[in-house]
JSON list of C-alpha atoms (C1' of nucleotides) in Angstrom, two decimals:
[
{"chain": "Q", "resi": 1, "resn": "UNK", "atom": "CA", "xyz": [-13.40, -14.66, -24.38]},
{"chain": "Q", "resi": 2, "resn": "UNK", "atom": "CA", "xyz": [-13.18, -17.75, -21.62]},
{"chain": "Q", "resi": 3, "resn": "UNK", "atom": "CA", "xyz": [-10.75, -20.15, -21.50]},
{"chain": "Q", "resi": 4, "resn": "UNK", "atom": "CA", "xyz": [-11.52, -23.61, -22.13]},
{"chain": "Q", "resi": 5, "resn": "UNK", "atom": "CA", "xyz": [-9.31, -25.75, -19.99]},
{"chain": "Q", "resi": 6, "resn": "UNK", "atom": "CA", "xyz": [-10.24, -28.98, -21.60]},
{"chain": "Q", "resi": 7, "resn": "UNK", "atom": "CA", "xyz": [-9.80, -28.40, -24.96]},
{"chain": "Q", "resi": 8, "resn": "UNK", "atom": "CA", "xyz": [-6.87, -29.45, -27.64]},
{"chain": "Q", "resi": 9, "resn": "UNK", "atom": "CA", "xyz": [-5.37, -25.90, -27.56]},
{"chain": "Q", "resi": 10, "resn": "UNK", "atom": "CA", "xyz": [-3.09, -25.11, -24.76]},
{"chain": "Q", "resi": 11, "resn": "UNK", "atom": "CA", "xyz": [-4.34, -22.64, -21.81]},
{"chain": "Q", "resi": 12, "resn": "UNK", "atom": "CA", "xyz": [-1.52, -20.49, -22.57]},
{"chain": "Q", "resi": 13, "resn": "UNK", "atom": "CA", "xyz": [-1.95, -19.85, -26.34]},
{"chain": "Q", "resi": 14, "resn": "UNK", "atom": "CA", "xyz": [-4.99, -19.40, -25.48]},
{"chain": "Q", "resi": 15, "resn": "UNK", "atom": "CA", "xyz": [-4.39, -16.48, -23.81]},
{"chain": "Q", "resi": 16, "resn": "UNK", "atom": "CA", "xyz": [-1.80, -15.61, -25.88]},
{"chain": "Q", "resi": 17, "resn": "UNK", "atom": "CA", "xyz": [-4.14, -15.70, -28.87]},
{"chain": "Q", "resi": 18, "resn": "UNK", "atom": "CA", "xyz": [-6.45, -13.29, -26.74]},
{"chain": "Q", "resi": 19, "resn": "UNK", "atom": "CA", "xyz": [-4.02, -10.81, -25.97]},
{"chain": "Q", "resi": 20, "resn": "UNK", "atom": "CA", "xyz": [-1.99, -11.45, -29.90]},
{"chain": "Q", "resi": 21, "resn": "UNK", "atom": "CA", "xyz": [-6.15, -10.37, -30.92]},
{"chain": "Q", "resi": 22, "resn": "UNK", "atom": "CA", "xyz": [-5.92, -6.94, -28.61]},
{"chain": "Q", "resi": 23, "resn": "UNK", "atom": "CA", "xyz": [-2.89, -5.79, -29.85]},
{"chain": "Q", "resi": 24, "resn": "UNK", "atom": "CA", "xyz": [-4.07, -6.20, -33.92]},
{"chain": "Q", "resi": 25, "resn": "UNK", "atom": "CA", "xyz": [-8.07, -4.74, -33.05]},
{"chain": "Q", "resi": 26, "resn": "UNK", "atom": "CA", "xyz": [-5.39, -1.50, -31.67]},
{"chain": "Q", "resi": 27, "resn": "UNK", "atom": "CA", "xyz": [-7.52, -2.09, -28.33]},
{"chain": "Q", "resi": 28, "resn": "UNK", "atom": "CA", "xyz": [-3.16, -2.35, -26.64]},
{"chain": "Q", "resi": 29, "resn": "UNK", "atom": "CA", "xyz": [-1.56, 0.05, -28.55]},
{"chain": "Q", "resi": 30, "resn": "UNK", "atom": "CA", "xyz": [2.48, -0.25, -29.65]},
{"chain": "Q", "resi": 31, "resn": "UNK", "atom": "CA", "xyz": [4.87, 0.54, -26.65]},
{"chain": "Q", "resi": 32, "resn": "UNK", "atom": "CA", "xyz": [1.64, 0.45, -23.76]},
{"chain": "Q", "resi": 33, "resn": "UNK", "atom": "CA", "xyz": [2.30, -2.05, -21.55]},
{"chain": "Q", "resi": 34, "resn": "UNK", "atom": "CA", "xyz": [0.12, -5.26, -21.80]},
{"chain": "Q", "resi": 35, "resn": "UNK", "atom": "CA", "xyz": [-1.30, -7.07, -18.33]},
{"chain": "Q", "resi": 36, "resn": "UNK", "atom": "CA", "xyz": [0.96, -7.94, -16.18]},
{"chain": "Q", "resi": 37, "resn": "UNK", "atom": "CA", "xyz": [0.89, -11.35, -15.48]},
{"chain": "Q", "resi": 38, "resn": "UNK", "atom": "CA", "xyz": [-0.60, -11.06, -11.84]},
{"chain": "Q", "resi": 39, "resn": "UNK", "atom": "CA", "xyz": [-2.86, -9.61, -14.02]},
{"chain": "Q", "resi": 40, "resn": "UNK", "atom": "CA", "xyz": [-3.70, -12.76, -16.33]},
{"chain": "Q", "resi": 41, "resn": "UNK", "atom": "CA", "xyz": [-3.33, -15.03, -12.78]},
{"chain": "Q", "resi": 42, "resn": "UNK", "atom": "CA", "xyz": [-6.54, -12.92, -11.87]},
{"chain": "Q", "resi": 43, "resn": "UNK", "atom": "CA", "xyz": [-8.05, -12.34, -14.95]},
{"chain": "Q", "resi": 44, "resn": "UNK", "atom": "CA", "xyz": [-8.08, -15.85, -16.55]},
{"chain": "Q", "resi": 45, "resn": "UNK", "atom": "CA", "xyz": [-8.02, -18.25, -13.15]},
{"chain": "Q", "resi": 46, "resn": "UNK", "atom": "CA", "xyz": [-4.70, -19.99, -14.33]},
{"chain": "Q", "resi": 47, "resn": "UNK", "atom": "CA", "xyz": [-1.01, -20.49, -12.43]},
{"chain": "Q", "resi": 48, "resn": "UNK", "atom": "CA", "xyz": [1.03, -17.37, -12.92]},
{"chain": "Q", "resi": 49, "resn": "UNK", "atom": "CA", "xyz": [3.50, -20.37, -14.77]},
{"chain": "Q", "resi": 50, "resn": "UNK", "atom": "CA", "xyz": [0.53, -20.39, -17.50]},
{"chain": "Q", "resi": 51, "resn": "UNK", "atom": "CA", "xyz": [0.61, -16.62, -17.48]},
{"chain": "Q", "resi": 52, "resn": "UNK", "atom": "CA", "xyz": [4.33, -16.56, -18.21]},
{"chain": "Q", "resi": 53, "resn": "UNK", "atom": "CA", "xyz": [3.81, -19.00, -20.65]},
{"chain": "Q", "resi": 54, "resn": "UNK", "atom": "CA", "xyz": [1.61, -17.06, -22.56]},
{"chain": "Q", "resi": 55, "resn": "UNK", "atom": "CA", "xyz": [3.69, -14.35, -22.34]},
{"chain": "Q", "resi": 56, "resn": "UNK", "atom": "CA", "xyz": [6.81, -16.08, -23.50]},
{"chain": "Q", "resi": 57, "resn": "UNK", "atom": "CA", "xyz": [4.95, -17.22, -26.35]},
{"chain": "Q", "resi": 58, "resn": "UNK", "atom": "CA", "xyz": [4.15, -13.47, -27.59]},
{"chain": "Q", "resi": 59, "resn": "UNK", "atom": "CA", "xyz": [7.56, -12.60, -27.56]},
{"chain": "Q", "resi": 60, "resn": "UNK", "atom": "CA", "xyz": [8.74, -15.26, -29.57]},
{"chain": "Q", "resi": 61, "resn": "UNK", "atom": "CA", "xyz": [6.23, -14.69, -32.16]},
{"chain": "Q", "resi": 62, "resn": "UNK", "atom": "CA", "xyz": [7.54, -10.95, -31.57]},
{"chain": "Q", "resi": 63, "resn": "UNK", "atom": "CA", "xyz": [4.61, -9.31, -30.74]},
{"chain": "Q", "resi": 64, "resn": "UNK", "atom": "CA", "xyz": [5.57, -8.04, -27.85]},
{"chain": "Q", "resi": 65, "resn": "UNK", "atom": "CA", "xyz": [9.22, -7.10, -25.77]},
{"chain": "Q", "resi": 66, "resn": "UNK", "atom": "CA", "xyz": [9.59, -7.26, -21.75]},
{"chain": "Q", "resi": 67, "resn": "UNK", "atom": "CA", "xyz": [12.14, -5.13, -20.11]},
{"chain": "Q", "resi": 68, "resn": "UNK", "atom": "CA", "xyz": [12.73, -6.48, -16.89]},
{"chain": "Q", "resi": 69, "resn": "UNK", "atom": "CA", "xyz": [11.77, -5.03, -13.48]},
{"chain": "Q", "resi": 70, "resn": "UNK", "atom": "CA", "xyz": [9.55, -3.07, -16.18]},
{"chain": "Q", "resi": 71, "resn": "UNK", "atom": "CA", "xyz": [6.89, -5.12, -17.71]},
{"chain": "Q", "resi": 72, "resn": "UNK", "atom": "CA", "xyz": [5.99, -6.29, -21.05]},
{"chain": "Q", "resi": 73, "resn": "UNK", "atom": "CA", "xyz": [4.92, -4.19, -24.29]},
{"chain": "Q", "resi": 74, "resn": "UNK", "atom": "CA", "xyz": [3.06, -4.37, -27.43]},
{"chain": "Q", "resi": 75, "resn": "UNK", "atom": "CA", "xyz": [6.08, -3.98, -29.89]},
{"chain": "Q", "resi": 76, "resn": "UNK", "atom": "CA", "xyz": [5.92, -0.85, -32.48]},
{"chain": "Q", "resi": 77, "resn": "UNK", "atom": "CA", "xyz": [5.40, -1.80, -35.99]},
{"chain": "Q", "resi": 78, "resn": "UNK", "atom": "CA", "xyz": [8.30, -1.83, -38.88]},
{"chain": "Q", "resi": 79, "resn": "UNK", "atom": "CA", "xyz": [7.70, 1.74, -39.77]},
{"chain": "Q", "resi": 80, "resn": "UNK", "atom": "CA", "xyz": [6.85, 3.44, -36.94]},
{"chain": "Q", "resi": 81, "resn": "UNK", "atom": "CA", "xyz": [8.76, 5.99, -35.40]},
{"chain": "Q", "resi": 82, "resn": "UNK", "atom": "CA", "xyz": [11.32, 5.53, -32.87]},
{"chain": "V", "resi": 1, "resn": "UNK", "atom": "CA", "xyz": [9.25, -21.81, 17.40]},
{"chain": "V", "resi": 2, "resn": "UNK", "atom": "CA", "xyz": [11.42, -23.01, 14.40]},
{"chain": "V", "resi": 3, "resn": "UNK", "atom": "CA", "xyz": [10.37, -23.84, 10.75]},
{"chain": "V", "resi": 4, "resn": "UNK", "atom": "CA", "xyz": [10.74, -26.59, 8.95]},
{"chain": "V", "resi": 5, "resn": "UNK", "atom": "CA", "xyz": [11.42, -26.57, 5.82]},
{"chain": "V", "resi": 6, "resn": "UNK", "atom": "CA", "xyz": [11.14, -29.76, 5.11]},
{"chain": "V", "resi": 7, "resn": "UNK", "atom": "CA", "xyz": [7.55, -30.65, 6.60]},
{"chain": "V", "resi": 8, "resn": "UNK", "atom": "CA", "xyz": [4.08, -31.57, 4.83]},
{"chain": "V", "resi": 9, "resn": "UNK", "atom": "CA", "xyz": [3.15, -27.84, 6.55]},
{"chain": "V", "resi": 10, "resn": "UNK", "atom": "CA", "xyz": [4.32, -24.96, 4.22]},
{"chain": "V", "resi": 11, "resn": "UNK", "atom": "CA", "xyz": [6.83, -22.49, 5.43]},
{"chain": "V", "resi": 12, "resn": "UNK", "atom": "CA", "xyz": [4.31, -19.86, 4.61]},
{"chain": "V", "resi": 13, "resn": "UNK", "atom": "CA", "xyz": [1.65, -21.31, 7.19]},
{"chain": "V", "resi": 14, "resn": "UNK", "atom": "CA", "xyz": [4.07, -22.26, 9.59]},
{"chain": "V", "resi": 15, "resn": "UNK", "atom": "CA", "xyz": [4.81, -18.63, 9.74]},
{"chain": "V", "resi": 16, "resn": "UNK", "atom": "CA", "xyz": [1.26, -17.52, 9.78]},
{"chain": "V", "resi": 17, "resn": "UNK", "atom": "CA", "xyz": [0.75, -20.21, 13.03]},
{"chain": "V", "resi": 18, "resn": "UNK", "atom": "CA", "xyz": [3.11, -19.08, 15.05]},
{"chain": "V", "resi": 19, "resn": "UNK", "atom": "CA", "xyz": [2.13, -15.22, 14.63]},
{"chain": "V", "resi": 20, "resn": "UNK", "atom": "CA", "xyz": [-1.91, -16.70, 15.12]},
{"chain": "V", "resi": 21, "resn": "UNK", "atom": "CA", "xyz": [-0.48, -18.14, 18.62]},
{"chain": "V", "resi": 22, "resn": "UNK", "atom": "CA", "xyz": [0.78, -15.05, 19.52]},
{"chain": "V", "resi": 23, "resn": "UNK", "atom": "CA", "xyz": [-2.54, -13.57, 19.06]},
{"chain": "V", "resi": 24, "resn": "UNK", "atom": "CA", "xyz": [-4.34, -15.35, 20.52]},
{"chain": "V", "resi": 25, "resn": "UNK", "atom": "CA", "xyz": [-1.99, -15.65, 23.76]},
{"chain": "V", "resi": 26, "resn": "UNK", "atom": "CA", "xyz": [-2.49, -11.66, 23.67]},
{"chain": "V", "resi": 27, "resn": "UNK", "atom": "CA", "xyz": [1.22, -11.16, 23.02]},
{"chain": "V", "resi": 28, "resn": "UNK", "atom": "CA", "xyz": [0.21, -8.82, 20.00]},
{"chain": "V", "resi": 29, "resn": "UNK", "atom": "CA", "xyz": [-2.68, -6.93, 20.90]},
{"chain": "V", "resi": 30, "resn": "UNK", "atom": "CA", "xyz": [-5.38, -5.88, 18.97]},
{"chain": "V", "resi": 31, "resn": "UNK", "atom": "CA", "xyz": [-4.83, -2.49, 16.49]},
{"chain": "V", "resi": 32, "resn": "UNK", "atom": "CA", "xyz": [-1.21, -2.88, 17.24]},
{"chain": "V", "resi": 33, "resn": "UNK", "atom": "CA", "xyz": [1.42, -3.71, 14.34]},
{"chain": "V", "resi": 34, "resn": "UNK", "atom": "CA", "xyz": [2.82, -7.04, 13.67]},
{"chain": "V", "resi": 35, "resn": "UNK", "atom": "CA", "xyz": [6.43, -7.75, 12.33]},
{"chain": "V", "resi": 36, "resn": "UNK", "atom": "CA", "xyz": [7.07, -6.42, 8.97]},
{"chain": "V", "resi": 37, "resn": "UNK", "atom": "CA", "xyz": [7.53, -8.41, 6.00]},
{"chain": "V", "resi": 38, "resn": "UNK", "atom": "CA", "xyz": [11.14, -7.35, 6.74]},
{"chain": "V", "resi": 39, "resn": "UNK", "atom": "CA", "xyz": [11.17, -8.30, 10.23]},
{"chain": "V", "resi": 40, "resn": "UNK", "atom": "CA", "xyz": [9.73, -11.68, 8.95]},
{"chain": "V", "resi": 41, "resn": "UNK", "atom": "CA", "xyz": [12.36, -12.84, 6.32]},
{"chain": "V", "resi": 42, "resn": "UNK", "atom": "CA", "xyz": [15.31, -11.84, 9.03]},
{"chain": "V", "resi": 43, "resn": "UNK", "atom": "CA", "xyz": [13.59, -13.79, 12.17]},
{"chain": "V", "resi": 44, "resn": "UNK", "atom": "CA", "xyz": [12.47, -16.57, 10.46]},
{"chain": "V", "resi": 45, "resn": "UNK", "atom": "CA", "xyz": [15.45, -16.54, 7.10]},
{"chain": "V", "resi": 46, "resn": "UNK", "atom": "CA", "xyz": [12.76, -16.59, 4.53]},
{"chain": "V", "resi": 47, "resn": "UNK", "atom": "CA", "xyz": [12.53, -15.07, 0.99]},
{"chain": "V", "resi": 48, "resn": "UNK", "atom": "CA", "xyz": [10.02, -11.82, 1.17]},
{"chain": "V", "resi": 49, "resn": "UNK", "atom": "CA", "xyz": [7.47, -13.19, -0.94]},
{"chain": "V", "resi": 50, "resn": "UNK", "atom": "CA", "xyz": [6.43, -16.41, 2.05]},
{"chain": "V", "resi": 51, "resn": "UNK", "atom": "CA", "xyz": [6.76, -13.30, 4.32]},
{"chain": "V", "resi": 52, "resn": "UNK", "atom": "CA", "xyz": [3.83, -11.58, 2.55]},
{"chain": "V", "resi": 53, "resn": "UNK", "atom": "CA", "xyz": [1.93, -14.61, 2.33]},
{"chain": "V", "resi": 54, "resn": "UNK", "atom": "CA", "xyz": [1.98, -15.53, 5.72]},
{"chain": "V", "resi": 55, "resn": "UNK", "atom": "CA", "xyz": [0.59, -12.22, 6.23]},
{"chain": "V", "resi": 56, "resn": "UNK", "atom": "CA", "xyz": [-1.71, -12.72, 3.27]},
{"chain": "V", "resi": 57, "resn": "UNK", "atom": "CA", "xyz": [-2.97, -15.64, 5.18]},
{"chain": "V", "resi": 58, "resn": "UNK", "atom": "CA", "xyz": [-3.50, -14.47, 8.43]},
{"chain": "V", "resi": 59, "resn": "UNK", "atom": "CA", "xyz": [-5.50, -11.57, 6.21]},
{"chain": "V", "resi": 60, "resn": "UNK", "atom": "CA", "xyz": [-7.38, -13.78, 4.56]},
{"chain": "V", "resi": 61, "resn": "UNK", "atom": "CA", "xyz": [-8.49, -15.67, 8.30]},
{"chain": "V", "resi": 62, "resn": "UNK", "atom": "CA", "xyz": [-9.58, -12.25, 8.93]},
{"chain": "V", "resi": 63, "resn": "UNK", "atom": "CA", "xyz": [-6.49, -12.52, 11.98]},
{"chain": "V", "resi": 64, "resn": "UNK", "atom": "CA", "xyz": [-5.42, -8.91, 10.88]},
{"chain": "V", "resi": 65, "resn": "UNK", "atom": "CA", "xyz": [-5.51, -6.02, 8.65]},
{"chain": "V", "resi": 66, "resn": "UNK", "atom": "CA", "xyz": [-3.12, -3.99, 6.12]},
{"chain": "V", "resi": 67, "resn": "UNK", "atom": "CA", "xyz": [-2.47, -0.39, 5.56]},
{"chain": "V", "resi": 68, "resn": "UNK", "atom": "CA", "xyz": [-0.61, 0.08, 2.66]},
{"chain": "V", "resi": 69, "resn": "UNK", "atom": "CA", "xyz": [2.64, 1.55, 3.61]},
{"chain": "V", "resi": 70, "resn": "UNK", "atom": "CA", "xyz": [1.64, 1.50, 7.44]},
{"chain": "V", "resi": 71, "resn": "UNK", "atom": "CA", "xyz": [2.21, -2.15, 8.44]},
{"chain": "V", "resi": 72, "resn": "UNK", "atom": "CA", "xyz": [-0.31, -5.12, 8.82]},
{"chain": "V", "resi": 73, "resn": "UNK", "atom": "CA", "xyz": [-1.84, -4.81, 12.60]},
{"chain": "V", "resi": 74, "resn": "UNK", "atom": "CA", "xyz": [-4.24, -7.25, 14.56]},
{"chain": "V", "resi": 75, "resn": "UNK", "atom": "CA", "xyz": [-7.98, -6.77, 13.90]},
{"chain": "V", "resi": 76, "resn": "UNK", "atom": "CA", "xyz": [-9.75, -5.85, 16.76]},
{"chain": "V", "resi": 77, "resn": "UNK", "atom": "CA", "xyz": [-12.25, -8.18, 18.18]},
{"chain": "V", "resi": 78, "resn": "UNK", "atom": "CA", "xyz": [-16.26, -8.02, 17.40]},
{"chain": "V", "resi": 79, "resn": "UNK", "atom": "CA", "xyz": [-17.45, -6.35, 21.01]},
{"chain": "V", "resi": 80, "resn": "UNK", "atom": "CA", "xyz": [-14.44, -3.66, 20.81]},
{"chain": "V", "resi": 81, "resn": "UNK", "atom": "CA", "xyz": [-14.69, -0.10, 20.96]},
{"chain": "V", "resi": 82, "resn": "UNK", "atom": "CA", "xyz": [-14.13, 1.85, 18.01]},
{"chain": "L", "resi": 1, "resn": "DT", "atom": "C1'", "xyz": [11.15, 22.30, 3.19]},
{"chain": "L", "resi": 2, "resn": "DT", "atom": "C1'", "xyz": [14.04, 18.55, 2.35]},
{"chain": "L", "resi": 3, "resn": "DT", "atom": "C1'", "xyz": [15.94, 14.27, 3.38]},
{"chain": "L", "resi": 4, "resn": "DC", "atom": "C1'", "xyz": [15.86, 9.67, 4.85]},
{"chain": "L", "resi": 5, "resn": "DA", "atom": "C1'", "xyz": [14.43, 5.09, 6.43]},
{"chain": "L", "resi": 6, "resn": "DT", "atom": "C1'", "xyz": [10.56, 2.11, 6.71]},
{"chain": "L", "resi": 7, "resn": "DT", "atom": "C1'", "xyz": [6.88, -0.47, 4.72]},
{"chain": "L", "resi": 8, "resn": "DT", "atom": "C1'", "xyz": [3.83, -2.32, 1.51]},
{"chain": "L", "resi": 9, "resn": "DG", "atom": "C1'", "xyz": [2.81, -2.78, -3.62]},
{"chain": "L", "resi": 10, "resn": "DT", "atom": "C1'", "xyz": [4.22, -4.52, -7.77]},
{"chain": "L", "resi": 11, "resn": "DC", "atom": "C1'", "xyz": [7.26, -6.17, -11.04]},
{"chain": "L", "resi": 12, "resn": "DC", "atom": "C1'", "xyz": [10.35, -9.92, -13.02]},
{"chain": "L", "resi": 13, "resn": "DG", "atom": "C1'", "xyz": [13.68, -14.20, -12.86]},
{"chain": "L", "resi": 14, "resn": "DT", "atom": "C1'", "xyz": [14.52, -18.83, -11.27]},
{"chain": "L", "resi": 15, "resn": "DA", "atom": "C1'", "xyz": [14.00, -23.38, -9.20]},
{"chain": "L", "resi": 16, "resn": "DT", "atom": "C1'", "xyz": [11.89, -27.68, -7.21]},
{"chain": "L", "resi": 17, "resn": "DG", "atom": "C1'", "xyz": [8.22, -31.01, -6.34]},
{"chain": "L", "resi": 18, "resn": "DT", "atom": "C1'", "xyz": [3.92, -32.94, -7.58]},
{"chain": "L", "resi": 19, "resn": "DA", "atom": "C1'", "xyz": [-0.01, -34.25, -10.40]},
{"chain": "L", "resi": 20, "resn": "DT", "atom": "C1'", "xyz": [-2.33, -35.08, -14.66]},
{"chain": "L", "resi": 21, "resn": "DT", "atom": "C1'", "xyz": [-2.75, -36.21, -19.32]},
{"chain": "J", "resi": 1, "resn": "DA", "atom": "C1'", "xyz": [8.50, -40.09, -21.69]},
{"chain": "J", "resi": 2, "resn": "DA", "atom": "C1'", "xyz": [6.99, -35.44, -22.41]},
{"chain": "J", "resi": 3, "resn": "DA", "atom": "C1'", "xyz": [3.98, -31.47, -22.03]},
{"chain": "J", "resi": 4, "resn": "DT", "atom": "C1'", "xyz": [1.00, -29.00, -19.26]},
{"chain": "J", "resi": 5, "resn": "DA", "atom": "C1'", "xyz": [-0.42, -27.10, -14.90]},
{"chain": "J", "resi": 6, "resn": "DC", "atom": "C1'", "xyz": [-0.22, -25.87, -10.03]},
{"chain": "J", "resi": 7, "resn": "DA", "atom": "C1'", "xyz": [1.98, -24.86, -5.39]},
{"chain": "J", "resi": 8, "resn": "DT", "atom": "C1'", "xyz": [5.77, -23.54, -3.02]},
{"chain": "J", "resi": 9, "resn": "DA", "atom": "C1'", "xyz": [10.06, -20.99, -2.22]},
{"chain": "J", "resi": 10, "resn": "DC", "atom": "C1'", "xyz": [14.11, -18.03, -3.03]},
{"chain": "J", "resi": 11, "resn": "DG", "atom": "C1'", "xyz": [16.11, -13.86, -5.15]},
{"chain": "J", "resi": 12, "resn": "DG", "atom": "C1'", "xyz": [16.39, -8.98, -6.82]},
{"chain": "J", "resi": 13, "resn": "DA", "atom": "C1'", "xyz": [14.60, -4.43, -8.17]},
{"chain": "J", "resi": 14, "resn": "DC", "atom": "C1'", "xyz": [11.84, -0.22, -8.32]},
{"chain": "J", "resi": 15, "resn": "DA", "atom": "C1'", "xyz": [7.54, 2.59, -7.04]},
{"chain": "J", "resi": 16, "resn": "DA", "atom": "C1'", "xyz": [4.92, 5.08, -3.76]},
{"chain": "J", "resi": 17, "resn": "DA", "atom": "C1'", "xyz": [3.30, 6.61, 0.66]},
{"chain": "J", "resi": 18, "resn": "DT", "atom": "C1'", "xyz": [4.27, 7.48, 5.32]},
{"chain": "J", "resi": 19, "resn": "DG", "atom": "C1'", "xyz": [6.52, 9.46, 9.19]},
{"chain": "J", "resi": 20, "resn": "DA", "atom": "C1'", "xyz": [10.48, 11.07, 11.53]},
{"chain": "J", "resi": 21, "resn": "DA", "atom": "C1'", "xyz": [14.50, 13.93, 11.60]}
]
DNA sequence: TTTCATTTGTCCGTATGTATT
DNA sequence: AAATACATACGGACAAATGAA
């Protein structure tokens, strides 16, 4: 997956949509934490504002839940167990 | 030596100057420790993270080394002994 | 052995200024 | 004007290793 920085899609959903594609193929699993967003700075080349960004944008779609000082996590699913 | 924080020059490399001077002047010698990140933000009233990347600067100009829980020290010059 | 302070590593939260589109 | 992106800077918190007491 590469990031295409001149495109009509955002950088950030970009990687958002990367990530949002790990978590359904099971390759993050529900309550691992997902990269941290040094991580995505290094990974993808982009400001660690972009990173956040993308990161923002999974929790509002509520894929995933940050608990701060923490990191950020793939959430469970309805009927898993708590 | 004061910083500005209002220059062109970043805090940051204003910090990473002055500790190059004192280098090179032989004030910190080589294979001994420079300030601490800690030291840093109370000399020079800066958040910890320009601290680090003064330091990260003066790595990065190949000025000094880090050992992780040691302290950062002044890299020895080519002809030294080991 | 245990305790404690020091130090770097790694997180996250926030803000401002600038540039580009 | 607004969204996107980058650089800089400040703040707080916890983890982990080291070394000294």
């Amino acid at each position: 997956m590469t990031i295409d920085h001149d495109g009509d899609t955002p950088v950030y959903r970009q990687i958002a949509a990367i990530i949002a594609e790990r978590i359904e193929s099971g390759d993050l699993q529900p309550r691992r934490r997902i990269p941290s967003e040094s991580d995505l700075v290094q990974e993808y080349g982009v400001a660690r504002e972009t990173a956040r960004r993308a990161v923002a944008y999974l929790r509002e779609q509520g894929l995933v839940y940050t608990v701060p000082q923490r990191g950020t996590f793939v959430k469970p699913s309805e009927g898993d167990v708590e």
